[in-house]
Tab-separated table of C-alpha atoms in Angstrom:
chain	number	residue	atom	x	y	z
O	1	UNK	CA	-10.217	-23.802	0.534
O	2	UNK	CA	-11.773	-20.337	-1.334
O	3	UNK	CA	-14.850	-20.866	-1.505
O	4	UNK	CA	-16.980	-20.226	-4.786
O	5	UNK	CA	-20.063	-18.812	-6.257
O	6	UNK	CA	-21.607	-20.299	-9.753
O	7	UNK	CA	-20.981	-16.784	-12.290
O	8	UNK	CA	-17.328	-16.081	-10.224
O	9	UNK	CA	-14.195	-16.023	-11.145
O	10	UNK	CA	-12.460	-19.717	-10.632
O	11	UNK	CA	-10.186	-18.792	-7.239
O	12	UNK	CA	-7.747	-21.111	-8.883
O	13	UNK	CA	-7.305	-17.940	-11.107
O	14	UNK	CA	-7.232	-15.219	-8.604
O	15	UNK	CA	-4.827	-17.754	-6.209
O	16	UNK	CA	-2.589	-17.313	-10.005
O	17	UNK	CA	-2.650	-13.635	-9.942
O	18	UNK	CA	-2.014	-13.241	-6.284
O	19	UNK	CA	0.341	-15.702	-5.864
O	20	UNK	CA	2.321	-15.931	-9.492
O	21	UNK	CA	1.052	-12.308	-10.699
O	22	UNK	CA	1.593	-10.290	-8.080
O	23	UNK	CA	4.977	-11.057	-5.927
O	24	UNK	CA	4.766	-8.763	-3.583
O	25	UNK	CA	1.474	-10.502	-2.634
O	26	UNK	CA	3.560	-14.014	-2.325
O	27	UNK	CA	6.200	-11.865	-0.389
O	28	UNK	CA	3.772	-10.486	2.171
O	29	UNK	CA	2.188	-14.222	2.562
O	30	UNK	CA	-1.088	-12.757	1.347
O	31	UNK	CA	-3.831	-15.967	1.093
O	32	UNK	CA	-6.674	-16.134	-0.818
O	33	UNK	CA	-9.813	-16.493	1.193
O	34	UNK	CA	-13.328	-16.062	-0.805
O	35	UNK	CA	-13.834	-15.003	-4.202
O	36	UNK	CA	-17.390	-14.377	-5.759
O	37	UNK	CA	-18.000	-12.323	-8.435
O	38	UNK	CA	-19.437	-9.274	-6.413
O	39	UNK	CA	-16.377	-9.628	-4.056
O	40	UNK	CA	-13.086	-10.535	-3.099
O	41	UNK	CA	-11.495	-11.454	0.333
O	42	UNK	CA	-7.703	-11.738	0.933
O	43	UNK	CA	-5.808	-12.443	4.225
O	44	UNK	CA	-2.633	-11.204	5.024
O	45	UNK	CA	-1.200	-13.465	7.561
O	46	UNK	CA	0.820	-11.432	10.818
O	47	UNK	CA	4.481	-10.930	10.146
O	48	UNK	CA	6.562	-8.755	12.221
O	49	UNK	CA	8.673	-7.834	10.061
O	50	UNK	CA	5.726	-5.851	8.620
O	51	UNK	CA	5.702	-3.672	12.119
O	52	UNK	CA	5.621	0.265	11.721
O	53	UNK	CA	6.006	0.775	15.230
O	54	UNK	CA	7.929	-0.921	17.149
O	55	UNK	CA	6.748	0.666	20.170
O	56	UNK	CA	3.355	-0.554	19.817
O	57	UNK	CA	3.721	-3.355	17.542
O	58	UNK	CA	0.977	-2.023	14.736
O	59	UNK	CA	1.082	-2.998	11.127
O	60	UNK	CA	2.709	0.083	9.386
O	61	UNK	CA	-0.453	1.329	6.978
O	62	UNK	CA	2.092	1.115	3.869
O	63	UNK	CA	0.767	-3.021	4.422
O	64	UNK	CA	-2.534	-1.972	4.598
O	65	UNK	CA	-2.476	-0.141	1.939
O	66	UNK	CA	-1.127	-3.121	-0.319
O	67	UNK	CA	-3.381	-5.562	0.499
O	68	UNK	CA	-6.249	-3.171	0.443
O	69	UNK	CA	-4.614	-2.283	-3.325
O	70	UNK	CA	-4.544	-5.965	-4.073
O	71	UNK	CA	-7.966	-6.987	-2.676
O	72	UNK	CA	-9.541	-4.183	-5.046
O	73	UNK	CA	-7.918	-5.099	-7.775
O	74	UNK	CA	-8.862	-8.807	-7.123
O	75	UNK	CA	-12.341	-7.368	-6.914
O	76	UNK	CA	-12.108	-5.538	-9.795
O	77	UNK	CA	-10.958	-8.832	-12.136
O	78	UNK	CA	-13.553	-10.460	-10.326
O	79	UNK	CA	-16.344	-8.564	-11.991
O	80	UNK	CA	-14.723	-8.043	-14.652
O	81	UNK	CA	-14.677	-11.469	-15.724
O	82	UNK	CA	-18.552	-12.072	-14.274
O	83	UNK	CA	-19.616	-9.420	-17.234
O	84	UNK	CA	-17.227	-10.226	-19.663
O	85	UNK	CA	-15.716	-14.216	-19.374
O	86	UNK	CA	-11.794	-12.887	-19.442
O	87	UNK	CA	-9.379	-11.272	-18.349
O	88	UNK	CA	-8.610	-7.675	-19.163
O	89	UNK	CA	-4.818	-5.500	-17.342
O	90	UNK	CA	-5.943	-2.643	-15.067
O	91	UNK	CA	-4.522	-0.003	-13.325
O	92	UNK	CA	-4.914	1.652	-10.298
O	93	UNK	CA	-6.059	5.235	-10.734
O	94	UNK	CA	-6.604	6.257	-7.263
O	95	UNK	CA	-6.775	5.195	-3.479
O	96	UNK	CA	-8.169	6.795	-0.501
O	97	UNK	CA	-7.502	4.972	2.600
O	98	UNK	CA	-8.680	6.234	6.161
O	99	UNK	CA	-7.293	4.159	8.392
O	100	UNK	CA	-9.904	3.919	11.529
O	101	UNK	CA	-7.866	2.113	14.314
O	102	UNK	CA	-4.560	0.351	14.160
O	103	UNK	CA	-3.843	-3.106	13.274
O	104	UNK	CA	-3.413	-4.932	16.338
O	105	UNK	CA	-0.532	-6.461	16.985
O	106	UNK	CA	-0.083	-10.159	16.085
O	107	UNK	CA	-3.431	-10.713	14.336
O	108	UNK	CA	-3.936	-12.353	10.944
O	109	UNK	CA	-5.958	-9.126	8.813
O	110	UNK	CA	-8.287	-9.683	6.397
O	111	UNK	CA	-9.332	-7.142	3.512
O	112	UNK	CA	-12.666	-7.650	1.465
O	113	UNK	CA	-13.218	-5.441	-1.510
O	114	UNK	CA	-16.203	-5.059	-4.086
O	115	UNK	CA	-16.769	-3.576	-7.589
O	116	UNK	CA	-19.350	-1.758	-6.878
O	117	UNK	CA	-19.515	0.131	-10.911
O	118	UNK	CA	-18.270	-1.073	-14.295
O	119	UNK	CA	-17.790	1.467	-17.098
O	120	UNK	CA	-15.929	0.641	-20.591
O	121	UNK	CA	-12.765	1.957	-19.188
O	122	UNK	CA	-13.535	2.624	-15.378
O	123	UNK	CA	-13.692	0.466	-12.745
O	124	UNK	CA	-14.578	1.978	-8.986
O	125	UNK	CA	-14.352	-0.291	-6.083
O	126	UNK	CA	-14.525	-0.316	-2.506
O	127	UNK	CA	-13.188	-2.104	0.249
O	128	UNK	CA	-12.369	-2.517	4.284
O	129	UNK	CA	-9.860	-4.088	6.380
O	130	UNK	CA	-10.348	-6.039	9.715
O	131	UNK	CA	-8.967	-8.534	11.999
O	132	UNK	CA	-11.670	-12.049	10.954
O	133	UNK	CA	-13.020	-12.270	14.441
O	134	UNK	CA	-14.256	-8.706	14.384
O	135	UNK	CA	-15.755	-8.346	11.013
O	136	UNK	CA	-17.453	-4.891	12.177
O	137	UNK	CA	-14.710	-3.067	14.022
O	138	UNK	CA	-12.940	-1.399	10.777
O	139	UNK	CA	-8.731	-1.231	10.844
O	140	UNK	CA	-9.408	0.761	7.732
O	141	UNK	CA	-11.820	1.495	4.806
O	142	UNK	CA	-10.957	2.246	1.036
O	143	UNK	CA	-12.779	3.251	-2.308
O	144	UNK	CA	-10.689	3.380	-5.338
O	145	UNK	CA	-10.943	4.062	-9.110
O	146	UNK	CA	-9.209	1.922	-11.543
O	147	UNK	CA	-8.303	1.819	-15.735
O	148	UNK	CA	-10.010	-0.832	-17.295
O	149	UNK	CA	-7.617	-2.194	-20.275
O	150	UNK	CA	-4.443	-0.020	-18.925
O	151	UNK	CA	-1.773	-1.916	-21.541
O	152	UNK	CA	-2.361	-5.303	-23.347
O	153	UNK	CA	-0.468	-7.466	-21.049
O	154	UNK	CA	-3.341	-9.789	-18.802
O	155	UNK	CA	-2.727	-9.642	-15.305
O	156	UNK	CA	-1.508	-13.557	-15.202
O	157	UNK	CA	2.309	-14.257	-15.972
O	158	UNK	CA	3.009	-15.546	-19.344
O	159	UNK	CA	3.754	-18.710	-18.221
O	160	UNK	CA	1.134	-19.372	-15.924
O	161	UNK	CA	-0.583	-22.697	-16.005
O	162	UNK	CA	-4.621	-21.649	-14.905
O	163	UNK	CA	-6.180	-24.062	-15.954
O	164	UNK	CA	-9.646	-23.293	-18.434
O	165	UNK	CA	-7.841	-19.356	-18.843
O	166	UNK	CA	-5.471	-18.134	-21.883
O	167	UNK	CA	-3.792	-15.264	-20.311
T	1	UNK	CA	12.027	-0.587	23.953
T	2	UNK	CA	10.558	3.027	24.084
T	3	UNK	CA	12.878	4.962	25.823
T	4	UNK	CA	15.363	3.836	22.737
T	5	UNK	CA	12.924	4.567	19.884
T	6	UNK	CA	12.411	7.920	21.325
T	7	UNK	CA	16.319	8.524	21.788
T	8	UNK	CA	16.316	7.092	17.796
T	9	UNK	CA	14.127	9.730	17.033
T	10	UNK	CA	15.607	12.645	18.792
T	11	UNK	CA	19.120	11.990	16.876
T	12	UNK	CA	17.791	11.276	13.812
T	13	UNK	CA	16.680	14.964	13.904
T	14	UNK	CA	19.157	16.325	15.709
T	15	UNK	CA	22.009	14.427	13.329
T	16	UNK	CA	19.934	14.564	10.456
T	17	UNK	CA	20.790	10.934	10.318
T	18	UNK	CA	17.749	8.532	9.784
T	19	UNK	CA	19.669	5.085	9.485
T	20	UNK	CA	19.466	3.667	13.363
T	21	UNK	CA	15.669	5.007	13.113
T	22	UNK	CA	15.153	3.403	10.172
T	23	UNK	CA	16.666	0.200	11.163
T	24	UNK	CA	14.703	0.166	14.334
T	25	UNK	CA	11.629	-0.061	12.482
T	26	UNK	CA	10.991	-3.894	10.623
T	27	UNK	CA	8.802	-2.731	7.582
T	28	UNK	CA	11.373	0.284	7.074
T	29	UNK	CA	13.882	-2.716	7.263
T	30	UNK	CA	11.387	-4.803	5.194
T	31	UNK	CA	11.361	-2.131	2.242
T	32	UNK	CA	14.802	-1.597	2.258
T	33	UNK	CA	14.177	2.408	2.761
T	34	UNK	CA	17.322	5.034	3.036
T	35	UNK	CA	16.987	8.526	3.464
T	36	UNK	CA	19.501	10.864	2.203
T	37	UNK	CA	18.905	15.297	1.837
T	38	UNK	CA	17.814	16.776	-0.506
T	39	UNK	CA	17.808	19.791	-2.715
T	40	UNK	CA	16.701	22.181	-0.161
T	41	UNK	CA	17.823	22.757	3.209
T	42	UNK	CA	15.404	20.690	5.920
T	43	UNK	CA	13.946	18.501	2.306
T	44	UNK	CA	14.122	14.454	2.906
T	45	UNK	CA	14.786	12.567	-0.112
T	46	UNK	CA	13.324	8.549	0.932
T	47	UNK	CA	14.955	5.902	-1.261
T	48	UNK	CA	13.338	2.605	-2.337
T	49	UNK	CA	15.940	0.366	-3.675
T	50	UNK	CA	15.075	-1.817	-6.702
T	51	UNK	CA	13.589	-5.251	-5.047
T	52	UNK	CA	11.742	-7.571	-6.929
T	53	UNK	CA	9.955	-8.447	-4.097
T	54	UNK	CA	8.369	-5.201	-4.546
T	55	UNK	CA	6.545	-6.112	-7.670
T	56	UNK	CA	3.185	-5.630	-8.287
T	57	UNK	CA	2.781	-6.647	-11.822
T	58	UNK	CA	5.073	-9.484	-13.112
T	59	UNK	CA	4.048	-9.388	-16.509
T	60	UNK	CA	4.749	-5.331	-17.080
T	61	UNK	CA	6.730	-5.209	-15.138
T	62	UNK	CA	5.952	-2.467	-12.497
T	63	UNK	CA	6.004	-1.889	-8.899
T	64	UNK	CA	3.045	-2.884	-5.948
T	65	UNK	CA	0.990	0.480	-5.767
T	66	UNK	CA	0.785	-0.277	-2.271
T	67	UNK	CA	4.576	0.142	-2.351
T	68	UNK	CA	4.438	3.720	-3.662
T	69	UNK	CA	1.969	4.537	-1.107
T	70	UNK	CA	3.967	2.960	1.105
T	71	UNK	CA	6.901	4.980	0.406
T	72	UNK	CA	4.718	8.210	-0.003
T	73	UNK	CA	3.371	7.525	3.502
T	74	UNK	CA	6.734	6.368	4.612
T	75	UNK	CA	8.293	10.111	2.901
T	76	UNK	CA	5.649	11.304	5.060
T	77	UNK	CA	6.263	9.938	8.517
T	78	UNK	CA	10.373	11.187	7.699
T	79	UNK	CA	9.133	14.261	7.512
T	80	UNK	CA	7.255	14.748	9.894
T	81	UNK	CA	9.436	13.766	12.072
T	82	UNK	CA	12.393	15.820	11.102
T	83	UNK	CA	10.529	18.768	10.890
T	84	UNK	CA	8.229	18.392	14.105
T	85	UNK	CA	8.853	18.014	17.940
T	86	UNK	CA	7.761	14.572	18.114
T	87	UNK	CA	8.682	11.364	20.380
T	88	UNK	CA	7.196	9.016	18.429
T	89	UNK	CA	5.967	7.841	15.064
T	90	UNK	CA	2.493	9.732	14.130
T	91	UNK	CA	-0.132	8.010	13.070
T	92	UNK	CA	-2.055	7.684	9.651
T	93	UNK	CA	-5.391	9.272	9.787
T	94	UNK	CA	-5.940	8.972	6.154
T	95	UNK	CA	-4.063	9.094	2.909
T	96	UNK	CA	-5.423	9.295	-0.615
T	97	UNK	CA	-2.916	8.315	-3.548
T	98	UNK	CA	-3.296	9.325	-7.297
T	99	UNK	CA	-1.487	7.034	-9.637
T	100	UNK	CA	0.418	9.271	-12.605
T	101	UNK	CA	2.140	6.612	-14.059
T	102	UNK	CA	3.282	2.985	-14.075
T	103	UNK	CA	6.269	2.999	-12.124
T	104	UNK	CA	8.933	0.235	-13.015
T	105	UNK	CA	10.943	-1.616	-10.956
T	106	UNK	CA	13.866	0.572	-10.452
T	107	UNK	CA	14.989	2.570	-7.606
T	108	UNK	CA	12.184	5.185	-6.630
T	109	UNK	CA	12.344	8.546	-4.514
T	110	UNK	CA	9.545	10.608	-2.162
T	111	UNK	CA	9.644	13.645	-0.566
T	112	UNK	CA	7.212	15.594	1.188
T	113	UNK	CA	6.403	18.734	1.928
T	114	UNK	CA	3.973	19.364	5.075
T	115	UNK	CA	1.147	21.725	4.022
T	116	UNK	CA	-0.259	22.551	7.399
T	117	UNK	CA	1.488	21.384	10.972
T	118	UNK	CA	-1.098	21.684	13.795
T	119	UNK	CA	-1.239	21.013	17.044
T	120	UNK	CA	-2.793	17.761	16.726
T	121	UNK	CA	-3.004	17.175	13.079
T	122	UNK	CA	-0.850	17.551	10.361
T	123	UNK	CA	-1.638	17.835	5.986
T	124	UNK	CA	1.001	16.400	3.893
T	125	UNK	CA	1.492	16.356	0.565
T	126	UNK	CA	3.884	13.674	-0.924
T	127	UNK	CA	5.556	12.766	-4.597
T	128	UNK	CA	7.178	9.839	-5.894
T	129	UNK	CA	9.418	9.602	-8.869
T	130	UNK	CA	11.944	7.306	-10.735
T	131	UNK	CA	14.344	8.771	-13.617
T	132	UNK	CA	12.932	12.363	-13.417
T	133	UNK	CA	11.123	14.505	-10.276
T	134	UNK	CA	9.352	16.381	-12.710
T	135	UNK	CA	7.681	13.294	-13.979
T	136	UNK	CA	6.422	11.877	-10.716
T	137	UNK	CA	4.629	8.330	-10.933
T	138	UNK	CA	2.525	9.207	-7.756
T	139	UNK	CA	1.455	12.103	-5.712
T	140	UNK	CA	-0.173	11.423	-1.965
T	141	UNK	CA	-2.106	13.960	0.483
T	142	UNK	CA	-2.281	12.443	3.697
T	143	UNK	CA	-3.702	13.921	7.321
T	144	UNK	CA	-1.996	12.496	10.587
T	145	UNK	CA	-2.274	12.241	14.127
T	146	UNK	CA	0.474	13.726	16.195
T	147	UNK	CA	-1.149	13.790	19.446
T	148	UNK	CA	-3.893	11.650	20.990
């Protein structure tokens, strides 16, 4: 189970988004693993058919880069809703991704991200990628800015059932 | 295993046909990518078919953005290895993506052109569009590592 901090988001909610929201998420197998409201952690579970080289057997970074996306933006709904009690669209402005050492082969990878600044329409996060066990050794870091309030559609499908959030 | 990927590679240049390498590699299988010319003589066109297992946003609806950097990265690596005398896939060093527009969930194109080819290194730049290429949803600059 997620586990929670008092002012977070519920991780019933993000589990919505990533899960319901978000199906590329549910296609990858991406799982929700913390959620407080300074940060987000997501897992994306091994799956070969995610390999970019089959020589090696390394993630190709086109996966890295969406979970890293989706852990930001996790991060980014996560404070969002710490300052403001709801739920607000967003929109990925920008991404830079340097990816420090492959994905090894056959290991789960995690990504933890944090809004780190909240402006009225900006949001700027940041966020890193690594197998659990090694926490330190970086696959790849990230900082990204994103549109606060991008169209007036909530994240959430319309037919979501979260319970304690109107989408 | 390597010995193949590396024979892959050397006709997809020499044939200018991308569709063994492409179904060597699972997340090029996974995306559903094609490559196909374009406009300009030695210019790779990479195709990502409509899939709504590509979505990002199910209430918009619009595509992952990790997809479109996916498939800018992925324009990138085609490139690279069309244009350049390589044996096997070269690496991501880093890649920053700026998001022009939503992109919907229709068939999407990227092409790159490579800035600066080093020894080593390589700078590529990288645009994705849907309807229209002058009204690209993304744009990507990306470094990456062709030797060790």
């Amino acid at each position: 189970m997620p586990q929670i901090s008092p002012d977070s988001i519920d991780p019933k909610v993000v589990e919505a988004m990533v899960l319901q929201g978000i199906p590329h998420c549910a296609a990858l197998g991406v799982r929700v693993i913390e959620v407080r409201s300074s940060h987000v952690t997501l897992s994306l579970p091994y799956n070969a058919d995610l390999v970019g080289d089959p020589v090696s057997g390394i993630l190709h970074g086109g996966a890295v880069t969406s979970l890293i996306d989706s852990v930001a933006g996790m991060a980014v709904f996560a404070a969002l809703f710490a300052a403001q009690q709801k739920l607000q669209a967003i929109a990925t402005l920008d991404l830079r991704i340097d990816y420090l050492k492959p994905a090894l082969a056959q290991k789960e990878l995690y990504a933890t991200a944090e809004c780190y600044k909240l402006t009225r329409s900006i949001a700027f996060a940041r966020g890193r990628a690594y197998h659990p066990e090694t926490p330190d050794d970086l696959v790849a870091n990230c900082v990204g800015t994103f549109m606060i309030g991008s169209s007036d559609k909530p994240p959430l499908p319309k037919d979501a059932k979260v319970p304690g959030v109107k989408p | 295993m390597s010995v193949d990927f590396e024979k892959l590679i050397a006709e997809a240049r020499a044939q200018r046909n991308f569709s063994p390498f492409l179904a060597a590699v699972p997340y090029f299988r996974f995306l559903g990518l094609t490559v196909k010319p374009g406009e300009t003589d030695g210019e790779l066109i990479c195709v990502l078919p409509a899939d709504p297992k590509l979505i990002g946003n199910a209430r918009l609806p619009a595509l992952h953005g990790g997809v479109v950097g996916a498939l800018l990265e992925s324009a990138a690596i085609v490139q690279l290895i069309w244009s350049a005398d390589a044996d096997r896939i070269p690496k991501i060093i880093d890649l920053q993506v700026d998001y022009l527009r939503s992109a919907r969930p229709v068939e999407t194109f990227a092409r790159a052109i490579i800035t600066k080819h080093g020894r080593r290194v390589a700078n590529v730049r990288a645009e994705a569009w849907q309807d229209d290429p002058a009204r690209p949803v993304a744009a990507a600059h990306a470094h990456f590592l062709l030797a060790p």
